[in-house]
Amino acid sequence: QVRLVESGGGLVQAGGSLRLSCAASGVAFNINAWGWYRQAPGKQRELVATIRSGGSTDYADSVKGRFSISRDNAKNTVYLQMNSLKPEDTAVYYCNRKEGVRYSWGQGTQVTVSS
């Protein structure tokens, strides 16, 4: 059974940092490219960071230079280090595979950045 569990969100002031984690089970973790997505109220879910099986990464322009995605294949876990947070980063953050049919979405983790 596929399970994606995101954690690490919270309330932080602008300029602060958070580290999100996503633990995946029941999936072929190592061979997949993984992404962190976010959905702000009233907006569509968007992809903010990708990490491929070989470790290469891509970022949305809005987070480039501030966010860093990484993975630990031994722990089936993907991380998102978020620095210099801005109020517009406020959203629910999710992880999922980047390519192919998405797995069932987890519950996400709420990130709220106050100005």
PDB file of C-alpha atoms in Angstrom:
ATOM      1  CA  GLN A   1       0.000   0.000   0.000  1.00  0.00           C
ATOM      2  CA  VAL A   2       1.362   3.374  -1.034  1.00  0.00           C
ATOM      3  CA  ARG A   3       1.758   5.929   1.710  1.00  0.00           C
ATOM      4  CA  LEU A   4       3.285   9.397   1.558  1.00  0.00           C
ATOM      5  CA  VAL A   5       3.684  11.209   4.871  1.00  0.00           C
ATOM      6  CA  GLU A   6       4.806  14.829   4.895  1.00  0.00           C
ATOM      7  CA  SER A   7       5.999  16.597   8.042  1.00  0.00           C
ATOM      8  CA  GLY A   8       7.991  19.566   9.253  1.00  0.00           C
ATOM      9  CA  GLY A   9       5.676  22.435   8.446  1.00  0.00           C
ATOM     10  CA  GLY A  10       4.727  25.202  10.834  1.00  0.00           C
ATOM     11  CA  LEU A  11       4.411  28.908  11.433  1.00  0.00           C
ATOM     12  CA  VAL A  12       7.526  30.968  10.781  1.00  0.00           C
ATOM     13  CA  GLN A  13       8.339  34.625  10.327  1.00  0.00           C
ATOM     14  CA  ALA A  14       9.447  35.980   6.977  1.00  0.00           C
ATOM     15  CA  GLY A  15      13.131  35.299   6.491  1.00  0.00           C
ATOM     16  CA  GLY A  16      12.996  32.137   8.546  1.00  0.00           C
ATOM     17  CA  SER A  17      13.682  28.530   7.614  1.00  0.00           C
ATOM     18  CA  LEU A  18      11.929  25.187   7.725  1.00  0.00           C
ATOM     19  CA  ARG A  19      12.905  21.675   6.694  1.00  0.00           C
ATOM     20  CA  LEU A  20      10.175  19.444   5.338  1.00  0.00           C
ATOM     21  CA  SER A  21      10.350  15.661   5.183  1.00  0.00           C
ATOM     22  CA  CYS A  22       8.388  13.162   3.131  1.00  0.00           C
ATOM     23  CA  ALA A  23       8.521   9.500   4.054  1.00  0.00           C
ATOM     24  CA  ALA A  24       7.384   7.143   1.302  1.00  0.00           C
ATOM     25  CA  SER A  25       6.374   3.517   1.736  1.00  0.00           C
ATOM     26  CA  GLY A  26       5.014   0.896  -0.618  1.00  0.00           C
ATOM     27  CA  VAL A  27       6.733   2.533  -3.611  1.00  0.00           C
ATOM     28  CA  ALA A  28       9.791   1.965  -5.768  1.00  0.00           C
ATOM     29  CA  PHE A  29      11.485   4.919  -4.176  1.00  0.00           C
ATOM     30  CA  ASN A  30      14.987   4.704  -5.613  1.00  0.00           C
ATOM     31  CA  ILE A  31      14.059   4.645  -9.282  1.00  0.00           C
ATOM     32  CA  ASN A  32      11.620   7.538  -9.121  1.00  0.00           C
ATOM     33  CA  ALA A  33      12.133  11.228  -9.584  1.00  0.00           C
ATOM     34  CA  TRP A  34      10.410  13.024  -6.715  1.00  0.00           C
ATOM     35  CA  GLY A  35       8.891  16.415  -6.442  1.00  0.00           C
ATOM     36  CA  TRP A  36       7.711  18.798  -3.785  1.00  0.00           C
ATOM     37  CA  TYR A  37       4.458  20.507  -4.660  1.00  0.00           C
ATOM     38  CA  ARG A  38       2.483  23.208  -2.909  1.00  0.00           C
ATOM     39  CA  GLN A  39      -1.062  24.496  -2.981  1.00  0.00           C
ATOM     40  CA  ALA A  40      -2.025  27.885  -1.652  1.00  0.00           C
ATOM     41  CA  PRO A  41      -5.652  28.736  -0.852  1.00  0.00           C
ATOM     42  CA  GLY A  42      -7.624  29.324  -4.030  1.00  0.00           C
ATOM     43  CA  LYS A  43      -4.740  28.310  -6.265  1.00  0.00           C
ATOM     44  CA  GLN A  44      -3.780  25.221  -8.203  1.00  0.00           C
ATOM     45  CA  ARG A  45      -1.164  22.849  -6.927  1.00  0.00           C
ATOM     46  CA  GLU A  46       2.259  23.730  -8.335  1.00  0.00           C
ATOM     47  CA  LEU A  47       5.582  21.928  -8.557  1.00  0.00           C
ATOM     48  CA  VAL A  48       8.355  23.764  -6.719  1.00  0.00           C
ATOM     49  CA  ALA A  49      11.286  21.327  -6.701  1.00  0.00           C
ATOM     50  CA  THR A  50      12.349  18.066  -8.358  1.00  0.00           C
ATOM     51  CA  ILE A  51      15.079  15.552  -7.627  1.00  0.00           C
ATOM     52  CA  ARG A  52      15.843  12.752 -10.052  1.00  0.00           C
ATOM     53  CA  SER A  53      17.103   9.280  -9.247  1.00  0.00           C
ATOM     54  CA  GLY A  54      20.645  10.374 -10.056  1.00  0.00           C
ATOM     55  CA  GLY A  55      20.396  13.371  -7.752  1.00  0.00           C
ATOM     56  CA  SER A  56      20.026  16.201 -10.243  1.00  0.00           C
ATOM     57  CA  THR A  57      17.570  18.900  -9.219  1.00  0.00           C
ATOM     58  CA  ASP A  58      15.277  21.546 -10.692  1.00  0.00           C
ATOM     59  CA  TYR A  59      13.445  24.421  -9.044  1.00  0.00           C
ATOM     60  CA  ALA A  60      10.623  26.756  -9.874  1.00  0.00           C
ATOM     61  CA  ASP A  61      11.849  30.289 -10.458  1.00  0.00           C
ATOM     62  CA  SER A  62       9.919  31.477  -7.420  1.00  0.00           C
ATOM     63  CA  VAL A  63      12.020  29.357  -5.035  1.00  0.00           C
ATOM     64  CA  LYS A  64      15.341  29.102  -6.846  1.00  0.00           C
ATOM     65  CA  GLY A  65      18.238  30.015  -4.572  1.00  0.00           C
ATOM     66  CA  ARG A  66      16.094  29.682  -1.439  1.00  0.00           C
ATOM     67  CA  PHE A  67      14.876  26.063  -1.441  1.00  0.00           C
ATOM     68  CA  SER A  68      16.950  22.897  -1.665  1.00  0.00           C
ATOM     69  CA  ILE A  69      15.607  19.401  -2.324  1.00  0.00           C
ATOM     70  CA  SER A  70      17.460  16.259  -1.302  1.00  0.00           C
ATOM     71  CA  ARG A  71      16.774  12.559  -0.894  1.00  0.00           C
ATOM     72  CA  ASP A  72      17.903   9.680   1.291  1.00  0.00           C
ATOM     73  CA  ASN A  73      17.307   6.452  -0.608  1.00  0.00           C
ATOM     74  CA  ALA A  74      18.164   4.336   2.437  1.00  0.00           C
ATOM     75  CA  LYS A  75      15.298   5.967   4.347  1.00  0.00           C
ATOM     76  CA  ASN A  76      12.862   6.362   1.413  1.00  0.00           C
ATOM     77  CA  THR A  77      12.666  10.023   2.352  1.00  0.00           C
ATOM     78  CA  VAL A  78      12.718  13.293   0.422  1.00  0.00           C
ATOM     79  CA  TYR A  79      13.556  16.593   2.089  1.00  0.00           C
ATOM     80  CA  LEU A  80      12.927  20.237   1.279  1.00  0.00           C
ATOM     81  CA  GLN A  81      15.092  22.804   3.000  1.00  0.00           C
ATOM     82  CA  MET A  82      13.382  26.181   2.788  1.00  0.00           C
ATOM     83  CA  ASN A  83      15.334  29.309   3.613  1.00  0.00           C
ATOM     84  CA  SER A  84      14.537  33.021   3.365  1.00  0.00           C
ATOM     85  CA  LEU A  85      10.857  32.223   3.511  1.00  0.00           C
ATOM     86  CA  LYS A  86       8.355  34.758   2.217  1.00  0.00           C
ATOM     87  CA  PRO A  87       4.641  35.212   2.966  1.00  0.00           C
ATOM     88  CA  GLU A  88       3.895  34.022  -0.583  1.00  0.00           C
ATOM     89  CA  ASP A  89       5.414  30.645   0.309  1.00  0.00           C
ATOM     90  CA  THR A  90       2.414  30.020   2.541  1.00  0.00           C
ATOM     91  CA  ALA A  91       0.729  26.827   1.333  1.00  0.00           C
ATOM     92  CA  VAL A  92       0.186  23.163   2.021  1.00  0.00           C
ATOM     93  CA  TYR A  93       3.249  21.259   0.818  1.00  0.00           C
ATOM     94  CA  TYR A  94       3.079  17.759  -0.638  1.00  0.00           C
ATOM     95  CA  CYS A  95       5.522  15.304  -2.130  1.00  0.00           C
ATOM     96  CA  ASN A  96       4.878  12.864  -4.964  1.00  0.00           C
ATOM     97  CA  ARG A  97       6.621  11.241  -7.850  1.00  0.00           C
ATOM     98  CA  LYS A  98       7.506  13.688 -10.602  1.00  0.00           C
ATOM     99  CA  GLU A  99       6.817  11.483 -13.627  1.00  0.00           C
ATOM    100  CA  GLY A 100       4.142   8.988 -14.532  1.00  0.00           C
ATOM    101  CA  VAL A 101       0.856   8.607 -12.738  1.00  0.00           C
ATOM    102  CA  ARG A 102       1.004  10.293  -9.364  1.00  0.00           C
ATOM    103  CA  TYR A 103       0.635   8.188  -6.257  1.00  0.00           C
ATOM    104  CA  SER A 104      -2.252   8.937  -3.935  1.00  0.00           C
ATOM    105  CA  TRP A 105      -1.508  12.253  -2.279  1.00  0.00           C
ATOM    106  CA  GLY A 106      -0.619  12.415   1.389  1.00  0.00           C
ATOM    107  CA  GLN A 107      -2.152  14.841   3.834  1.00  0.00           C
ATOM    108  CA  GLY A 108       0.505  17.450   3.211  1.00  0.00           C
ATOM    109  CA  THR A 109       2.129  19.754   5.731  1.00  0.00           C
ATOM    110  CA  GLN A 110       1.035  23.338   6.291  1.00  0.00           C
ATOM    111  CA  VAL A 111       3.624  26.096   5.976  1.00  0.00           C
ATOM    112  CA  THR A 112       2.568  29.554   7.102  1.00  0.00           C
ATOM    113  CA  VAL A 113       4.927  32.511   6.751  1.00  0.00           C
ATOM    114  CA  SER A 114       3.997  35.678   8.596  1.00  0.00           C
ATOM    115  CA  SER A 115       5.150  39.110   7.476  1.00  0.00           C
TER     116      SER A 115
END
